[in-house]
Amino acid sequence: MTNLNRFILHLCSFNCLTKIIAYMLISQSTGKFLKRKSKFNIGNEEIDLTIPIVMGIVNVTPDSFYDGGKMEDENVLLASVENMIEDGVSILDIGGVSTKPGSQMVSTKTELERLIPAVQAIRSHFPGVPISIDTFRPWVAVQIIDEIGPVMVNDISGGSLDSKMFETIGRLKVPYVLCHIQGTPATMQDEPQYEDVVKEVSNYFSERVKRLTKFGVEDIVIDPGFGFGKNLDHNYELLNRLDSFKVFQLPVLVGMSRKSMIWKALEITPETSLNGTTVANTLALMGGADILRVHDVKEAVEAVKLFCEIKATIKK
């Protein structure tokens, strides 16, 4: 390591802006540090992020804000998943606990009772489709992996709701989505406060990515957590400055599908917010998003295709 790189690494111990400058200098000065991974595996299935991909939301909960209760019937669940696959989904994200604002947590037992039959049915009927589990509980991740094999773990709490999560992910050797949240689902929208939302989210990622790597976690995806402890202005500031998170050289996931940041701004309802979601997703792609987490796969896949067409003309 050169003296320049030692100096740059020393800078990383200071504030967020200095860290970002340091990370940029490292990557520019050697090309060896912070090399972005464009591929990772969920079990035997390769996830290729050389172009953005779409993650389909599968909620097996009775109280999710948009599709609560729709997937409780196995036939409906499998038909919905089949449609997503036909529409071009790359990963299915299955959740057994509603994390909408104000929601109350259910027990681990209830979460597993919802998840296990769903993931077993999906894996049985569609064995080649990569699966992500939307959970903040390490024990749930362990149980699901014991039942069906490797999955990605999508943790909306970023490890804040269970201190054993990072250690467990390191032991399981599975990909992990690190989401930013302020507060808990029950309290997160009670007047969230930031001096600089992008800076504070960046600090959050910096600290937690360091901890994850200490536990041996290799495949990390970062999610700025739209709607998780942010008001309307915070959400749009994050969207406007999404490219700030490229400095981490990690895949970026965004989940804005039919959320209140869209339907409140447009003064409509979640049911009528698909057009707004597509616009927001397109802006996210322009800001460097790698994974779009959505309810409506077809429209998101089409947005990705058009974005790639535009990007190809720019390169020419």
Short mmCIF file of C-alpha atoms in Angstrom, two decimals:
data_model
loop_
_atom_site.label_atom_id
_atom_site.label_comp_id
_atom_site.label_asym_id
_atom_site.label_seq_id
_atom_site.Cartn_x
_atom_site.Cartn_y
_atom_site.Cartn_z
CA MET A 1 0.00 0.00 0.00
CA THR A 2 1.39 3.43 -0.92
CA ASN A 3 1.80 6.30 1.54
CA LEU A 4 -0.99 8.09 -0.33
CA ASN A 5 -3.37 5.22 0.31
CA ARG A 6 -2.40 5.07 4.00
CA PHE A 7 -3.20 8.76 4.28
CA ILE A 8 -6.52 8.27 2.51
CA LEU A 9 -7.49 5.40 4.78
CA HIS A 10 -6.68 7.61 7.78
CA LEU A 11 -9.18 10.15 6.45
CA CYS A 12 -11.91 7.51 6.66
CA SER A 13 -11.99 7.90 10.44
CA PHE A 14 -13.38 11.43 10.14
CA ASN A 15 -16.81 12.79 9.20
CA CYS A 16 -19.10 11.62 6.43
CA LEU A 17 -17.94 14.11 3.79
CA THR A 18 -14.30 13.30 4.46
CA LYS A 19 -15.07 9.58 4.24
CA ILE A 20 -16.74 10.04 0.89
CA ILE A 21 -13.79 12.03 -0.46
CA ALA A 22 -11.44 9.37 0.89
CA TYR A 23 -13.39 6.54 -0.72
CA MET A 24 -13.32 8.39 -4.04
CA LEU A 25 -9.56 8.98 -3.80
CA ILE A 26 -8.91 5.34 -2.99
CA SER A 27 -10.84 4.10 -5.98
CA GLN A 28 -9.20 6.64 -8.30
CA SER A 29 -5.66 6.16 -7.02
CA THR A 30 -5.36 2.39 -7.19
CA GLY A 31 -8.39 0.86 -8.85
CA LYS A 32 -8.04 -1.97 -6.32
CA PHE A 33 -10.16 -0.62 -3.50
CA LEU A 34 -13.93 -0.44 -3.53
CA LYS A 35 -14.24 -2.30 -6.79
CA ARG A 36 -17.95 -2.63 -7.38
CA LYS A 37 -19.36 -6.15 -7.51
CA SER A 38 -21.83 -6.48 -10.36
CA LYS A 39 -22.78 -10.08 -9.55
CA PHE A 40 -23.60 -12.19 -6.52
CA ASN A 41 -25.35 -15.47 -5.86
CA ILE A 42 -28.49 -16.44 -3.99
CA GLY A 43 -27.79 -20.13 -3.57
CA ASN A 44 -27.02 -21.48 -7.03
CA GLU A 45 -28.74 -18.60 -8.82
CA GLU A 46 -26.57 -15.77 -10.11
CA ILE A 47 -27.86 -12.22 -9.73
CA ASP A 48 -26.36 -10.09 -12.50
CA LEU A 49 -26.52 -6.34 -11.91
CA THR A 50 -24.74 -5.21 -15.03
CA ILE A 51 -28.19 -3.89 -15.88
CA PRO A 52 -30.82 -3.01 -13.24
CA ILE A 53 -33.20 -5.74 -12.13
CA VAL A 54 -36.66 -5.95 -10.60
CA MET A 55 -37.58 -7.48 -7.24
CA GLY A 56 -41.23 -8.49 -6.90
CA ILE A 57 -43.05 -7.91 -3.61
CA VAL A 58 -44.91 -10.93 -2.22
CA ASN A 59 -46.66 -10.02 1.03
CA VAL A 60 -48.22 -12.94 2.90
CA THR A 61 -49.69 -10.63 5.52
CA PRO A 62 -53.30 -9.63 6.22
CA ASP A 63 -52.45 -5.97 6.88
CA SER A 64 -49.88 -4.68 4.36
CA PHE A 65 -50.68 -1.17 3.18
CA TYR A 66 -51.45 -2.08 -0.44
CA ASP A 67 -51.94 -5.81 -0.95
CA GLY A 68 -52.71 -7.07 2.56
CA GLY A 69 -54.58 -10.38 2.59
CA LYS A 70 -54.40 -11.00 -1.16
CA MET A 71 -51.75 -13.73 -0.95
CA GLU A 72 -53.17 -15.81 1.90
CA ASP A 73 -54.71 -18.29 -0.54
CA GLU A 74 -52.01 -20.55 -2.01
CA ASN A 75 -53.57 -20.63 -5.49
CA VAL A 76 -53.71 -16.83 -5.60
CA LEU A 77 -50.13 -16.67 -4.33
CA LEU A 78 -48.80 -19.04 -6.99
CA ALA A 79 -50.76 -17.34 -9.77
CA SER A 80 -49.36 -13.97 -8.72
CA VAL A 81 -45.81 -15.32 -8.62
CA GLU A 82 -46.24 -16.96 -12.02
CA ASN A 83 -47.35 -13.62 -13.46
CA MET A 84 -44.31 -11.91 -11.97
CA ILE A 85 -42.01 -14.51 -13.49
CA GLU A 86 -43.63 -14.11 -16.90
CA ASP A 87 -43.24 -10.34 -16.58
CA GLY A 88 -39.50 -10.62 -15.96
CA VAL A 89 -38.95 -10.57 -12.21
CA SER A 90 -35.41 -11.39 -11.04
CA ILE A 91 -35.97 -11.87 -7.29
CA LEU A 92 -39.08 -12.53 -5.20
CA ASP A 93 -39.15 -10.71 -1.85
CA ILE A 94 -41.47 -12.54 0.54
CA GLY A 95 -42.60 -10.85 3.74
CA GLY A 96 -44.61 -12.16 6.68
CA VAL A 97 -44.78 -8.98 8.79
CA SER A 98 -46.28 -5.66 7.78
CA THR A 99 -43.84 -2.79 8.31
CA LYS A 100 -46.13 0.02 7.19
CA PRO A 101 -46.06 3.17 9.36
CA GLY A 102 -47.74 2.58 12.70
CA SER A 103 -47.79 -1.20 12.33
CA GLN A 104 -47.40 -3.40 15.39
CA MET A 105 -45.05 -6.36 15.38
CA VAL A 106 -46.37 -9.91 15.33
CA SER A 107 -44.60 -12.79 17.06
CA THR A 108 -41.80 -14.80 15.50
CA LYS A 109 -44.11 -17.80 15.56
CA THR A 110 -46.78 -15.97 13.54
CA GLU A 111 -44.21 -14.68 11.06
CA LEU A 112 -42.87 -18.18 10.46
CA GLU A 113 -46.38 -19.64 10.17
CA ARG A 114 -47.01 -17.19 7.34
CA LEU A 115 -43.65 -17.51 5.63
CA ILE A 116 -42.81 -21.20 5.66
CA PRO A 117 -45.86 -22.47 3.70
CA ALA A 118 -45.46 -19.63 1.19
CA VAL A 119 -41.76 -20.14 0.52
CA GLN A 120 -42.17 -23.91 0.37
CA ALA A 121 -44.97 -23.59 -2.20
CA ILE A 122 -43.02 -21.10 -4.29
CA ARG A 123 -39.79 -23.11 -4.18
CA SER A 124 -41.70 -26.30 -5.08
CA HIS A 125 -43.50 -24.78 -8.08
CA PHE A 126 -40.76 -22.38 -9.24
CA PRO A 127 -37.46 -23.94 -8.10
CA GLY A 128 -35.15 -21.69 -10.12
CA VAL A 129 -36.44 -18.32 -8.91
CA PRO A 130 -34.19 -16.51 -6.41
CA ILE A 131 -35.94 -15.72 -3.13
CA SER A 132 -35.44 -12.91 -0.64
CA ILE A 133 -37.00 -12.95 2.82
CA ASP A 134 -38.20 -9.60 4.18
CA THR A 135 -37.46 -9.99 7.89
CA PHE A 136 -35.64 -8.20 10.70
CA ARG A 137 -35.37 -11.38 12.78
CA PRO A 138 -32.21 -13.51 12.45
CA TRP A 139 -34.02 -16.58 13.81
CA VAL A 140 -36.56 -16.32 10.99
CA ALA A 141 -33.74 -16.19 8.44
CA VAL A 142 -32.14 -19.28 10.01
CA GLN A 143 -35.41 -21.23 10.00
CA ILE A 144 -36.26 -20.35 6.39
CA ILE A 145 -32.79 -21.28 5.17
CA ASP A 146 -33.02 -24.57 7.06
CA GLU A 147 -36.35 -25.24 5.33
CA ILE A 148 -35.61 -24.27 1.71
CA GLY A 149 -31.93 -23.41 1.37
CA PRO A 150 -30.13 -20.10 0.76
CA VAL A 151 -32.10 -16.88 0.39
CA MET A 152 -31.30 -13.19 0.44
CA VAL A 153 -32.25 -11.44 3.69
CA ASN A 154 -33.93 -8.05 3.31
CA ASP A 155 -33.81 -6.35 6.72
CA ILE A 156 -35.76 -3.08 6.91
CA SER A 157 -34.23 -2.37 10.32
CA GLY A 158 -30.59 -2.50 9.25
CA GLY A 159 -29.84 -4.69 12.25
CA SER A 160 -31.32 -2.20 14.72
CA LEU A 161 -34.21 -4.43 15.87
CA ASP A 162 -32.02 -7.44 16.68
CA SER A 163 -28.35 -7.14 17.57
CA LYS A 164 -27.67 -10.71 16.40
CA MET A 165 -28.61 -10.05 12.77
CA PHE A 166 -25.17 -9.13 11.40
CA GLU A 167 -23.46 -12.01 13.16
CA THR A 168 -26.13 -14.42 11.88
CA ILE A 169 -25.84 -13.22 8.27
CA GLY A 170 -22.07 -13.64 8.47
CA ARG A 171 -22.52 -17.21 9.64
CA LEU A 172 -25.19 -18.02 7.05
CA LYS A 173 -23.09 -16.58 4.19
CA VAL A 174 -26.09 -15.15 2.33
CA PRO A 175 -26.65 -11.75 0.65
CA TYR A 176 -28.03 -9.02 2.89
CA VAL A 177 -30.04 -5.88 2.16
CA LEU A 178 -29.04 -3.15 4.61
CA CYS A 179 -31.93 -0.70 4.86
CA HIS A 180 -31.87 2.66 6.61
CA ILE A 181 -34.58 3.38 9.15
CA GLN A 182 -35.10 6.03 11.82
CA GLY A 183 -37.11 4.61 14.71
CA THR A 184 -39.29 1.51 14.38
CA PRO A 185 -42.26 0.80 12.09
CA ALA A 186 -44.58 1.77 14.96
CA THR A 187 -42.90 5.16 15.52
CA MET A 188 -40.86 5.97 12.40
CA GLN A 189 -43.29 8.53 10.97
CA ASP A 190 -43.70 10.45 14.23
CA GLU A 191 -42.06 13.64 12.95
CA PRO A 192 -38.71 12.26 11.72
CA GLN A 193 -35.86 14.78 11.97
CA TYR A 194 -32.61 15.19 10.02
CA GLU A 195 -30.13 18.02 9.60
CA ASP A 196 -28.97 16.51 6.31
CA VAL A 197 -30.78 13.30 5.38
CA VAL A 198 -28.26 12.18 2.76
CA LYS A 199 -25.31 12.77 5.06
CA GLU A 200 -26.97 10.95 7.96
CA VAL A 201 -28.01 7.99 5.82
CA SER A 202 -24.46 7.83 4.44
CA ASN A 203 -23.02 7.80 7.96
CA TYR A 204 -25.43 5.01 8.85
CA PHE A 205 -24.29 2.93 5.87
CA SER A 206 -20.62 3.60 6.56
CA GLU A 207 -20.84 2.39 10.16
CA ARG A 208 -22.98 -0.67 9.45
CA VAL A 209 -21.12 -1.81 6.34
CA LYS A 210 -17.95 -1.80 8.43
CA ARG A 211 -19.63 -3.96 11.08
CA LEU A 212 -21.06 -6.34 8.49
CA THR A 213 -17.68 -6.88 6.86
CA LYS A 214 -16.16 -7.63 10.27
CA PHE A 215 -18.66 -10.47 10.57
CA GLY A 216 -17.65 -11.77 7.15
CA VAL A 217 -20.68 -10.61 5.17
CA GLU A 218 -19.55 -10.33 1.55
CA ASP A 219 -22.67 -9.50 -0.46
CA ILE A 220 -24.28 -6.30 0.82
CA VAL A 221 -27.00 -4.29 -0.91
CA ILE A 222 -27.84 -0.84 0.49
CA ASP A 223 -31.35 0.61 0.61
CA PRO A 224 -31.87 4.27 1.66
CA GLY A 225 -35.23 3.29 3.13
CA PHE A 226 -37.81 5.45 1.41
CA GLY A 227 -40.68 5.96 3.84
CA PHE A 228 -38.86 4.43 6.80
CA GLY A 229 -38.58 7.40 9.13
CA LYS A 230 -38.69 10.10 6.47
CA ASN A 231 -41.20 12.79 5.59
CA LEU A 232 -42.05 13.81 2.03
CA ASP A 233 -39.14 16.25 1.75
CA HIS A 234 -36.66 13.71 3.10
CA ASN A 235 -37.80 11.10 0.59
CA TYR A 236 -37.47 13.41 -2.39
CA GLU A 237 -34.11 14.72 -1.20
CA LEU A 238 -32.88 11.12 -1.11
CA LEU A 239 -34.28 10.44 -4.57
CA ASN A 240 -32.76 13.62 -5.97
CA ARG A 241 -29.34 12.77 -4.54
CA LEU A 242 -29.47 8.99 -4.92
CA ASP A 243 -26.23 9.00 -6.88
CA SER A 244 -24.45 10.08 -3.66
CA PHE A 245 -24.57 6.46 -2.53
CA LYS A 246 -22.51 5.26 -5.49
CA VAL A 247 -19.43 6.07 -3.43
CA PHE A 248 -19.97 2.90 -1.41
CA GLN A 249 -19.51 0.78 -4.55
CA LEU A 250 -22.38 -1.42 -3.41
CA PRO A 251 -25.61 -2.28 -5.23
CA VAL A 252 -28.45 0.13 -4.41
CA LEU A 253 -32.02 -1.10 -3.90
CA VAL A 254 -34.96 1.31 -3.91
CA GLY A 255 -38.46 0.56 -2.70
CA MET A 256 -40.97 3.31 -3.48
CA SER A 257 -43.76 1.22 -4.96
CA ARG A 258 -47.16 2.81 -4.25
CA LYS A 259 -45.83 4.44 -1.08
CA SER A 260 -47.25 7.59 0.48
CA MET A 261 -44.37 9.69 -0.87
CA ILE A 262 -46.06 9.17 -4.24
CA TRP A 263 -49.77 9.15 -3.56
CA LYS A 264 -49.68 11.95 -1.00
CA ALA A 265 -47.70 14.17 -3.34
CA LEU A 266 -50.21 13.48 -6.13
CA GLU A 267 -53.23 13.59 -3.79
CA ILE A 268 -54.43 10.18 -4.94
CA THR A 269 -54.53 6.68 -3.38
CA PRO A 270 -52.13 3.71 -3.31
CA GLU A 271 -54.44 1.93 -5.75
CA THR A 272 -54.08 4.71 -8.33
CA SER A 273 -50.37 5.44 -7.85
CA LEU A 274 -48.84 3.11 -10.46
CA ASN A 275 -48.00 5.92 -12.90
CA GLY A 276 -46.31 7.90 -10.15
CA THR A 277 -44.40 4.81 -9.05
CA THR A 278 -43.10 4.28 -12.59
CA VAL A 279 -41.91 7.89 -12.80
CA ALA A 280 -40.18 7.63 -9.41
CA ASN A 281 -38.55 4.34 -10.40
CA THR A 282 -37.28 5.88 -13.64
CA LEU A 283 -35.72 8.75 -11.69
CA ALA A 284 -34.14 6.19 -9.36
CA LEU A 285 -32.64 4.35 -12.33
CA MET A 286 -31.18 7.64 -13.54
CA GLY A 287 -29.68 8.08 -10.07
CA GLY A 288 -27.97 4.70 -10.15
CA ALA A 289 -30.49 2.26 -8.66
CA ASP A 290 -29.62 -1.38 -9.31
CA ILE A 291 -32.72 -3.09 -7.92
CA LEU A 292 -36.31 -1.84 -8.06
CA ARG A 293 -38.55 -3.39 -5.40
CA VAL A 294 -42.11 -3.23 -6.72
CA HIS A 295 -45.64 -4.59 -6.62
CA ASP A 296 -46.05 -4.18 -10.40
CA VAL A 297 -43.29 -6.09 -12.16
CA LYS A 298 -44.29 -5.58 -15.80
CA GLU A 299 -44.22 -1.79 -15.60
CA ALA A 300 -40.92 -1.76 -13.73
CA VAL A 301 -39.28 -4.13 -16.22
CA GLU A 302 -40.45 -1.88 -19.06
CA ALA A 303 -38.99 1.15 -17.29
CA VAL A 304 -35.65 -0.66 -17.00
CA LYS A 305 -35.70 -1.59 -20.69
CA LEU A 306 -36.34 1.98 -21.79
CA PHE A 307 -33.71 3.30 -19.40
CA CYS A 308 -31.16 0.87 -20.86
CA GLU A 309 -32.06 1.95 -24.40
CA ILE A 310 -31.47 5.59 -23.49
CA LYS A 311 -28.24 4.76 -21.68
CA ALA A 312 -26.97 2.83 -24.71
CA THR A 313 -27.43 5.86 -26.97
CA ILE A 314 -25.48 8.05 -24.55
CA LYS A 315 -22.52 5.64 -24.64
CA LYS A 316 -22.48 5.81 -28.43
#
